[in-house]
GROMACS .gro file of C-alpha atoms in nm:
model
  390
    1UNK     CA    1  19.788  16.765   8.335
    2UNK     CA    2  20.098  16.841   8.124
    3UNK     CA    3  20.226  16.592   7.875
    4UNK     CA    4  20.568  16.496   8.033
    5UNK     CA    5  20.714  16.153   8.068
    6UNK     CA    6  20.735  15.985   8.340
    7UNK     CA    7  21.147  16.038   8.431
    8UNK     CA    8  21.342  15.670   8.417
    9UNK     CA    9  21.584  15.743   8.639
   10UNK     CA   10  21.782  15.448   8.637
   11UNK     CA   11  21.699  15.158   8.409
   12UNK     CA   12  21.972  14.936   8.447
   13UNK     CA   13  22.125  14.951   8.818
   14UNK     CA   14  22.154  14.624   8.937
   15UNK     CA   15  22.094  14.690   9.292
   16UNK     CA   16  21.751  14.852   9.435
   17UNK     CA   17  21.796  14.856   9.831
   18UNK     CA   18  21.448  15.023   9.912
   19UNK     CA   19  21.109  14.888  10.037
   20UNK     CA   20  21.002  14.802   9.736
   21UNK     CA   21  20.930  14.431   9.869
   22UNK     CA   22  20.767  14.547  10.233
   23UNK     CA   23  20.523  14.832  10.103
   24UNK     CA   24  20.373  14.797  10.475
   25UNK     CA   25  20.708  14.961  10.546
   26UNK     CA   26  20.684  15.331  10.302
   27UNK     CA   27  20.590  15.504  10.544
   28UNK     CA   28  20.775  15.436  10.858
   29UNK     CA   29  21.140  15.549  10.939
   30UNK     CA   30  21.435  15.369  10.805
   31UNK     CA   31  21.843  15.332  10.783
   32UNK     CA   32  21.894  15.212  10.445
   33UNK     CA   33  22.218  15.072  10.287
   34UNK     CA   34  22.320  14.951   9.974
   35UNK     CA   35  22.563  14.735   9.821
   36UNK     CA   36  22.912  14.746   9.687
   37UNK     CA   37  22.810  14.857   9.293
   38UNK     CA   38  22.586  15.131   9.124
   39UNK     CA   39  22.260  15.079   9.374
   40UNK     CA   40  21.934  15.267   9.389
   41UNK     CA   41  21.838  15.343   9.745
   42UNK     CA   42  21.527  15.486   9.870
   43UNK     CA   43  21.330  15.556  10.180
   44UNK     CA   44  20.976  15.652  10.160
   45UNK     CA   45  20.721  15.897  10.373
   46UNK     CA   46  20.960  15.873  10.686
   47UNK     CA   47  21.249  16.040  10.835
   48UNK     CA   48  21.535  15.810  10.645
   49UNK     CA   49  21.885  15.747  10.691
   50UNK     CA   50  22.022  15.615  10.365
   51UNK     CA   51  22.359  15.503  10.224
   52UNK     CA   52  22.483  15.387   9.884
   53UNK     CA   53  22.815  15.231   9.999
   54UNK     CA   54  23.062  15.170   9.754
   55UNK     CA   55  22.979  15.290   9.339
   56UNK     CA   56  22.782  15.556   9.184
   57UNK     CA   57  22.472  15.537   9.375
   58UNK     CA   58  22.098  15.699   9.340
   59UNK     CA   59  21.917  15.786   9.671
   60UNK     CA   60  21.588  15.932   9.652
   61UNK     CA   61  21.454  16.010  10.026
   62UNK     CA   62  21.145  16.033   9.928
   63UNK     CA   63  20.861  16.270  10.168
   64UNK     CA   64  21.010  16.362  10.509
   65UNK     CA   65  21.329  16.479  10.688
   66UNK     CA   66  21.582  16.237  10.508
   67UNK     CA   67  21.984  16.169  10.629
   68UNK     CA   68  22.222  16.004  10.394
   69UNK     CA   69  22.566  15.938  10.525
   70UNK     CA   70  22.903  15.983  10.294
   71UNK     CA   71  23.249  15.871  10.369
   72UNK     CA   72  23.535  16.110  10.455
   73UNK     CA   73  23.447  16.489  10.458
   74UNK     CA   74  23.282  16.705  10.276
   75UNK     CA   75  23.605  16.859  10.128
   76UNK     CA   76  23.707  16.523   9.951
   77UNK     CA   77  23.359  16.573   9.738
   78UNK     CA   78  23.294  16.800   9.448
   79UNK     CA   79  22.879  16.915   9.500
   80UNK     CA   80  22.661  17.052   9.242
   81UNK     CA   81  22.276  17.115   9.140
   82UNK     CA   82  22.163  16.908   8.851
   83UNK     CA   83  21.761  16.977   8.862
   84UNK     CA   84  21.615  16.895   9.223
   85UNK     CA   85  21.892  16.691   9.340
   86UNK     CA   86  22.249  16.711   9.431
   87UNK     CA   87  22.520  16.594   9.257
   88UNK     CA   88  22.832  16.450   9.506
   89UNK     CA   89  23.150  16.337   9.272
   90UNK     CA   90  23.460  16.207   9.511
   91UNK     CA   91  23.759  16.399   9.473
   92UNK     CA   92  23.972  16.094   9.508
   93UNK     CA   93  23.795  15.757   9.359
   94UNK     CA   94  23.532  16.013   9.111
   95UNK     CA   95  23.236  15.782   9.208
   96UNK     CA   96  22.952  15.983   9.159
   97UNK     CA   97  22.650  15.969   9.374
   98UNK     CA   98  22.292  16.184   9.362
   99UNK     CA   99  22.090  16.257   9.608
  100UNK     CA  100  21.685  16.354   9.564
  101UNK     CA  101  21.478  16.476   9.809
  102UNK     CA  102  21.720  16.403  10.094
  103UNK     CA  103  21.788  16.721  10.340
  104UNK     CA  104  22.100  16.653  10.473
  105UNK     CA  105  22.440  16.440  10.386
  106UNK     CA  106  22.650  16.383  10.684
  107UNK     CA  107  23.017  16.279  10.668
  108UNK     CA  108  23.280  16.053  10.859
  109UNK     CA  109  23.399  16.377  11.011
  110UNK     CA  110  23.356  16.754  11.000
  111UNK     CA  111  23.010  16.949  10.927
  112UNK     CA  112  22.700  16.801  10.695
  113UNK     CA  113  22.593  16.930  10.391
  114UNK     CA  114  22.231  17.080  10.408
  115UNK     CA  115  22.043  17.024  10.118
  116UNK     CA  116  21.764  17.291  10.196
  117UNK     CA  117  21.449  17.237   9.943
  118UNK     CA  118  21.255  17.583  10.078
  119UNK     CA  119  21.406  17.862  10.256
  120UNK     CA  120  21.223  17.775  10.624
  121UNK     CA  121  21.483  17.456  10.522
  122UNK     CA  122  21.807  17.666  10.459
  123UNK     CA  123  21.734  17.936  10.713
  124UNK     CA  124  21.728  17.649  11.000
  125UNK     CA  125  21.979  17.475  10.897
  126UNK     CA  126  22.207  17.778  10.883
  127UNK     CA  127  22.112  17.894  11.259
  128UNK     CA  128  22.147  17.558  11.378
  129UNK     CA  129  22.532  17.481  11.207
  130UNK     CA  130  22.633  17.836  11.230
  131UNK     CA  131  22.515  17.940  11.549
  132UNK     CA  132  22.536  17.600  11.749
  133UNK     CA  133  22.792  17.407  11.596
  134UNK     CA  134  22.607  17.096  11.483
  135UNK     CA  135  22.390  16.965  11.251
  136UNK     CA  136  21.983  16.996  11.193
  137UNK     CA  137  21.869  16.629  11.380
  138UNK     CA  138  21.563  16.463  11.226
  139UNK     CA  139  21.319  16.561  11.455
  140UNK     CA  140  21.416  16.936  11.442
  141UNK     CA  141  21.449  16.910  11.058
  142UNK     CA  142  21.065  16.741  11.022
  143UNK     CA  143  20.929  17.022  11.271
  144UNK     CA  144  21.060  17.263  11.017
  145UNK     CA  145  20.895  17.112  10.709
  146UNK     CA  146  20.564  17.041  10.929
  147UNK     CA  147  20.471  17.359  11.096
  148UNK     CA  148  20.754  17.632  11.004
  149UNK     CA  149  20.706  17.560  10.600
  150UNK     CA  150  20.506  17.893  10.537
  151UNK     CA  151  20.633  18.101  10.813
  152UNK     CA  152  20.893  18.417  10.807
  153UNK     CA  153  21.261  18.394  10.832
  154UNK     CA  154  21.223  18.647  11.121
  155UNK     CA  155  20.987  18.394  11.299
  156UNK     CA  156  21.214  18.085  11.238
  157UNK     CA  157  21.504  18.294  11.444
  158UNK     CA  158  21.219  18.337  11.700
  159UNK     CA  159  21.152  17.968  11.737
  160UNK     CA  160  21.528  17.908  11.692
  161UNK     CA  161  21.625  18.128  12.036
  162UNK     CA  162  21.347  17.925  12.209
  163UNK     CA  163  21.591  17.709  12.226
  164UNK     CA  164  21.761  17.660  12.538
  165UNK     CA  165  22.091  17.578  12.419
  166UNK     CA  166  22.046  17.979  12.247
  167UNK     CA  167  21.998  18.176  12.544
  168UNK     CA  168  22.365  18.359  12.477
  169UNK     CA  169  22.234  18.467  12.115
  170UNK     CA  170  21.945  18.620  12.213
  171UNK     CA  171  22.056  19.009  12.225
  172UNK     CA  172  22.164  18.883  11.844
  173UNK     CA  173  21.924  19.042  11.573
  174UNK     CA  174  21.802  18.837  11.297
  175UNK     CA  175  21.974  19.016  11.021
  176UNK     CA  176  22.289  18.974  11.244
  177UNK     CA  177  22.182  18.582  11.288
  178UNK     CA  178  22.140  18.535  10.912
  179UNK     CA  179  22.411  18.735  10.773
  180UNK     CA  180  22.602  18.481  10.608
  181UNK     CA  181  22.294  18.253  10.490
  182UNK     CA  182  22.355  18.312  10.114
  183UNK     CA  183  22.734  18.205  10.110
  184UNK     CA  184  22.683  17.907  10.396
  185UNK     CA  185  22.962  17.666  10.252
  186UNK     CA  186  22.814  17.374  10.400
  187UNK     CA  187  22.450  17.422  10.214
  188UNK     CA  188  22.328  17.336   9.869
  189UNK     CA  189  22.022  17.555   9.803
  190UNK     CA  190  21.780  17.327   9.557
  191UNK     CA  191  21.481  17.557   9.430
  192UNK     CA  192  21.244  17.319   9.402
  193UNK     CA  193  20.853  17.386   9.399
  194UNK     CA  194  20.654  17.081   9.489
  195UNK     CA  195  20.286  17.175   9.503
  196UNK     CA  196  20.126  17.138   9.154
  197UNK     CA  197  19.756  17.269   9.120
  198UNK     CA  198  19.552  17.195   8.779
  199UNK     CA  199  19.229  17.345   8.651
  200UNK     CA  200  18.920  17.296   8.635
  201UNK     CA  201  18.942  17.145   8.304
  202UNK     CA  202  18.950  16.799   8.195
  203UNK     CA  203  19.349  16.762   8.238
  204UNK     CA  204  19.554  16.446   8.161
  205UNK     CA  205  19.899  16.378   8.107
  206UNK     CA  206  20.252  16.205   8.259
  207UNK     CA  207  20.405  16.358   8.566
  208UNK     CA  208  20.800  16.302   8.647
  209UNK     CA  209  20.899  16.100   8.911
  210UNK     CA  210  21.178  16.242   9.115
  211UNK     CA  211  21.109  16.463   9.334
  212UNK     CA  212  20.818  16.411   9.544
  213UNK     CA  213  20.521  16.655   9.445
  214UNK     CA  214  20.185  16.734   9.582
  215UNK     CA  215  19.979  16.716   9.306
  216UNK     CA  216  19.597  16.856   9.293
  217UNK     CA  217  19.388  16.796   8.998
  218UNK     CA  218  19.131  17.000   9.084
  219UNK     CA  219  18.780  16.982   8.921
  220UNK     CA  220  18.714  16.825   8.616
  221UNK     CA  221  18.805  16.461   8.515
  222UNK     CA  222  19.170  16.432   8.569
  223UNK     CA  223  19.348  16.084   8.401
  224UNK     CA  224  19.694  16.041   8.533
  225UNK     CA  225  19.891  15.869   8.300
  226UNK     CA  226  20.152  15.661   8.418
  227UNK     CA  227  20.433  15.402   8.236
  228UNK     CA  228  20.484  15.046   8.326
  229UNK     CA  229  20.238  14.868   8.516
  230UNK     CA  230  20.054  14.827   8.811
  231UNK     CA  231  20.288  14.664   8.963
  232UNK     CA  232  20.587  14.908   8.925
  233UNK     CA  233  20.381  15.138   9.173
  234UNK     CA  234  20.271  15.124   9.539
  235UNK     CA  235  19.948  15.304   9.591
  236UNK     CA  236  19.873  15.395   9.926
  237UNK     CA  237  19.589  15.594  10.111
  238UNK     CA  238  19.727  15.779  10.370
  239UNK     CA  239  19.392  15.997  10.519
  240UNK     CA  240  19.225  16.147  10.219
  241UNK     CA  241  19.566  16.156   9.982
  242UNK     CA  242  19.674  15.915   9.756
  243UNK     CA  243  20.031  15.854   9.812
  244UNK     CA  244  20.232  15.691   9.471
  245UNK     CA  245  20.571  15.545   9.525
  246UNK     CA  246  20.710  15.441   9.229
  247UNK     CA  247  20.920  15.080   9.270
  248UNK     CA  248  21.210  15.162   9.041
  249UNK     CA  249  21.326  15.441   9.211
  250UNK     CA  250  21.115  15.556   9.516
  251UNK     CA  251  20.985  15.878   9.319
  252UNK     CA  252  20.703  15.988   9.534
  253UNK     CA  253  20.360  16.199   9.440
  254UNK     CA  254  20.083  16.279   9.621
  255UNK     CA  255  19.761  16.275   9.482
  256UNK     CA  256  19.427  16.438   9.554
  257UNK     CA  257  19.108  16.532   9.336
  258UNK     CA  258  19.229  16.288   9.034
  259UNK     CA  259  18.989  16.031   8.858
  260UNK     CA  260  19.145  15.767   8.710
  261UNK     CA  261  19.552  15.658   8.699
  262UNK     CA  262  19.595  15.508   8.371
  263UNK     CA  263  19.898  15.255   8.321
  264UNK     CA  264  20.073  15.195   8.003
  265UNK     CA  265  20.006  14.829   8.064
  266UNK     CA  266  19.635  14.927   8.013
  267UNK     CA  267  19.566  14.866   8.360
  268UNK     CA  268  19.322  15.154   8.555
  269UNK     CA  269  19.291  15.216   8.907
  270UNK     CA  270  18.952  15.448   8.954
  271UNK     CA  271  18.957  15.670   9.224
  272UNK     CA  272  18.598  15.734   9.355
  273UNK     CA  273  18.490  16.058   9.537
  274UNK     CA  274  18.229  15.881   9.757
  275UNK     CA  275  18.043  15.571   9.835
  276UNK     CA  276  17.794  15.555   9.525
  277UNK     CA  277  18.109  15.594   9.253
  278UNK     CA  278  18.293  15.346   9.463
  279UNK     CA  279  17.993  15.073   9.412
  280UNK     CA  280  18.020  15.225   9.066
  281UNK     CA  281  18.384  15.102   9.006
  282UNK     CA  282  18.348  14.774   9.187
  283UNK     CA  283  18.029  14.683   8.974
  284UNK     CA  284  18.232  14.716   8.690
  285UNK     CA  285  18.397  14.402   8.843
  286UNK     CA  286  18.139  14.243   8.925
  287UNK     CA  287  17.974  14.245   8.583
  288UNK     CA  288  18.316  14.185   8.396
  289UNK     CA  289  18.607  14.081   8.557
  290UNK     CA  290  18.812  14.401   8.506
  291UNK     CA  291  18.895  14.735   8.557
  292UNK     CA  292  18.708  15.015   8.398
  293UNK     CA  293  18.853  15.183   8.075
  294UNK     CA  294  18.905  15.533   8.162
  295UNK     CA  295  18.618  15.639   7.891
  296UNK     CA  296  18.389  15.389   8.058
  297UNK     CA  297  18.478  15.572   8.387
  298UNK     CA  298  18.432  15.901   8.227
  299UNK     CA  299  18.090  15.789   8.093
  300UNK     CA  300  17.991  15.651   8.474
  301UNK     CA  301  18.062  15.938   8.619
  302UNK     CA  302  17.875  16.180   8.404
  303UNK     CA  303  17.559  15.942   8.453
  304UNK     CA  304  17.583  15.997   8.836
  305UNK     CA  305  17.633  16.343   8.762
  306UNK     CA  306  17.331  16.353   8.515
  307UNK     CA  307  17.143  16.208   8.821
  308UNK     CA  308  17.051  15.886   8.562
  309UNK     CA  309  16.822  15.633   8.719
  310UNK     CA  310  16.993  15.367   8.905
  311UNK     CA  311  16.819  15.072   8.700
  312UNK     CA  312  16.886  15.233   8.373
  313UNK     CA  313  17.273  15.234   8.487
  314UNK     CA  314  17.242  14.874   8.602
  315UNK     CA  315  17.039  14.756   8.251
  316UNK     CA  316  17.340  14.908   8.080
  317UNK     CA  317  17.582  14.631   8.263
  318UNK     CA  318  17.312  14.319   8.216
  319UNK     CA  319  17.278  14.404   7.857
  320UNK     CA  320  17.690  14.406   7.784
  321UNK     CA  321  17.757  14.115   8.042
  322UNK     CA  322  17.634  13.862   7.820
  323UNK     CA  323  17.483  13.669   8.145
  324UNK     CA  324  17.073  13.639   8.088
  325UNK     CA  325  17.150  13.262   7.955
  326UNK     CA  326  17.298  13.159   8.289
  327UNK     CA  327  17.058  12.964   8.592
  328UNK     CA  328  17.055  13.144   8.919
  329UNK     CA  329  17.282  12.928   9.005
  330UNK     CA  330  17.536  12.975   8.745
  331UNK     CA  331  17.485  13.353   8.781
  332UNK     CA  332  17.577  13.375   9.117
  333UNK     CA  333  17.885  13.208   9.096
  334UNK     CA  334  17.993  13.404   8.785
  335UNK     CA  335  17.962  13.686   9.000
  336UNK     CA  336  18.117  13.583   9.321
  337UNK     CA  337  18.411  13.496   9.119
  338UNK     CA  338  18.418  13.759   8.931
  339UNK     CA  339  18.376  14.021   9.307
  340UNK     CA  340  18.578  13.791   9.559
  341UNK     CA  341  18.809  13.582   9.323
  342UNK     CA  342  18.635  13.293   9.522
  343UNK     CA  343  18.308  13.067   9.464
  344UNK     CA  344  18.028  13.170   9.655
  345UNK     CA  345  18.023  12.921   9.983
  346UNK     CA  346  17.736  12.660   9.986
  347UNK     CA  347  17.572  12.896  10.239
  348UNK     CA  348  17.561  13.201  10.046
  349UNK     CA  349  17.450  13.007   9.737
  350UNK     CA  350  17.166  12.857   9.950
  351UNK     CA  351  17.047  13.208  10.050
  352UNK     CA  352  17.075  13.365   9.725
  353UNK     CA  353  16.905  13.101   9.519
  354UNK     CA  354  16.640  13.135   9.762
  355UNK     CA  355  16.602  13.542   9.703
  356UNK     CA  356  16.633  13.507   9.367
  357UNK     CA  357  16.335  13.262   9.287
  358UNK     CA  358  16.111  13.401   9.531
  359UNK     CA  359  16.155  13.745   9.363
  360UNK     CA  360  16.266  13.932   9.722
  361UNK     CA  361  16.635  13.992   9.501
  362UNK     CA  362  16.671  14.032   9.122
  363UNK     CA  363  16.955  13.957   8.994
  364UNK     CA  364  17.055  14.351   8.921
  365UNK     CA  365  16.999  14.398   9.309
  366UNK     CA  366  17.246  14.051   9.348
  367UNK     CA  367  17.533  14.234   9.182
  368UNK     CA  368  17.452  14.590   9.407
  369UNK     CA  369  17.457  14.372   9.720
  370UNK     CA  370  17.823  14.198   9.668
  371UNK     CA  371  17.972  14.553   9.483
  372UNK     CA  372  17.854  14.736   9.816
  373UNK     CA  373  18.006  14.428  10.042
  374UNK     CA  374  18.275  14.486  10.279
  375UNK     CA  375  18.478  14.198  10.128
  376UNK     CA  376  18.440  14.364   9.781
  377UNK     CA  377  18.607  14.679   9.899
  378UNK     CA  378  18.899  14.489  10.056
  379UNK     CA  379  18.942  14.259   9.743
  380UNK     CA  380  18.880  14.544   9.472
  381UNK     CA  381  19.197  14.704   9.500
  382UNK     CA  382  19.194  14.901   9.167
  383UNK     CA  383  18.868  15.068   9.311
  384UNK     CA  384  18.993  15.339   9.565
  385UNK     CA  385  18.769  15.555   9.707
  386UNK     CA  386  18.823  15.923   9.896
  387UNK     CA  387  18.562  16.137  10.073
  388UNK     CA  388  18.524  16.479   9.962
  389UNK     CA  389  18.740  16.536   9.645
  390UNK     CA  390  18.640  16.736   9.411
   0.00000   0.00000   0.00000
């Protein structure tokens, strides 16, 4: 992956109205408002409504159809470009508000502003404002990134006279329909390209935050590298995807065929490609109370790769854990604690103790049985695991 910097957007704003504290929430639909002063206001995977109120505010819509509402008109605002997003500077007051990855600004009165990030974006918004008089709604607008992303400008004028509202255009001709696309006065046309596929080379680097990208790494052992800590991003699995928002600012990526997302912090998350890395990651854990180094993860994975015996793997982590001078019973609660976060219950001492001096579990086979574990999947959180990647 290229070397570039995670963007910091906005270090100092005061205000963050967001989901940053309900992360159940990213990807549902929202109406989002912030404060009187310079706020940061972002939405998420869903169809958004967003507004900054009062100051010089930063909305970032995030994935999906995204509204933001203005006061006044559109004629009391100055609009530029500035990169991806849209620059809105009040005539009157000169507060100065941008807007990322949102697809439409609406106004106290007269028309919106489209903010069209592909042409299947502008082209529908023009037909719809030009044509019909009103403005792209948010279930017409996700439609359009969904299904009509890919598709002519000569088929989105044949979905648009579907319409029933459009039966009166229909002897209209497309070229007639779209004459006045390029000079629209109420559209801002953003070229933006969001899809970012890597090699199959061993690529690592920092990706911006802004804009919200689909990024592939493709083969190879990818390391995303990514500043702050853990805790600055929510990490979600939505299907086989790994969707990043990032706290500050609501900067969005999604992830697939990746390895490893390296923090600044030194923290790792390992992303596992199926069930036998995933144990692979978790015993890591379960050995030594922490996340793999992204070398150590490199090294893992080559060994599965290499087809390396299973005990040879797991006499690599009893020589380095340091825990052959420990009683059965001291072992087993190292690694409960180390897995779970929790002792092991009197029952599941009972049991193990038992296995373990009448030779039916070595202690090796201990540590495979609570990595594989149901609870250890739930608990491990920096272990993620997706079917089918690359």
């Amino acid at each position: 992956m290229p070397a570039m910097k995670g963007l910091q957007l906005c270090n100092r704003c005061p205000n963050v109205a967001g989901m940053a504290r309900s992360y159940d929430l990213l990807s549902r639909s929202h109406a989002l408002r912030g404060n009187e002063g310079n706020d940061v206001v972002y939405g998420g995977a869903g169809n958004d409504q967003l507004s900054g109120g009062s100051g010089n505010d930063q909305m970032n819509g995030g994935f999906g159809f995204d509204v933001a509402l203005q006061v006044g008109a559109l004629s009391d605002y100055q609009v530029m470009s500035l990169g991806s997003s849209a620059i809105l500077i009040h005539n009157g007051t000169g507060e100065r508000d941008s807007f990322t990855d949102v697809e439409q600004i609406r106004f106290d009165r007269g028309p919106a502003l489209t903010l069209a990030h592909s042409q299947a974006e502008a082209v529908a918004g023009h037909l719809v404002s030009t044509w019909l008089n009103r403005h792209l709604p948010a279930d017409e607008g996700a439609y359009v990134q969904q299904y009509l992303s890919t598709v002519s400008a000569d088929d989105i004028v044949k979905a648009f006279l579907t319409l029933p509202e459009t039966a009166n255009l229909t002897p209209r001709s497309s070229d007639e329909l779209l004459a006045e696309l390029n000079t629209n006065p109420s559209m801002l046309n953003l070229d933006v390209h969001r899809d970012l596929i890597f090699s199959a080379a061993n690529d690592q680097g920092y990706l911006p935050f802004g804009l919200a990208l689909t990024v592939d790494g493709g083969a190879g052992f990818d390391v995303l590298h990514l500043s702050g800590t853990l805790n600055d991003m929510h990490l979600a699995q939505k299907a086989n995807v790994l969707e990043l928002t990032q706290l500050q600012d609501g900067g969005m990526l999604n992830l697939l065929n990746a390895e490893i997302l390296a923090f600044d912090s030194g923290e790792t998350v390992v992303l596992a490609h199926n069930s036998t890395a995933g144990v692979l990651g978790r015993l890591v854990h379960t050995f030594f109370k922490s996340d793999a180094t992204v070398n150590e993860w490199q090294q893992g994975l080559q060994a599965l790769q290499d087809n390396v015996a299973p005990n040879t793997i797991l006499n690599w982590f009893q020589d380095r854990a340091n825990l052959q001078g420990l009683n059965n019973n001291d072992y087993i609660q190292t690694l409960h604690q180390n897995t779970f976060n929790r002792a092991a219950s009197l029952e599941e001492l009972s049991r193990y103790q038992q296995q373990l001096d009448q030779g039916t579990l070595d202690r090796s086979g201990l540590a495979v049985e609570l990595a594989t574990s149901t609870e250890a999947i739930a608990t491990v959180g920096t272990v993620m695991q997706f079917e089918g990647w690359m």
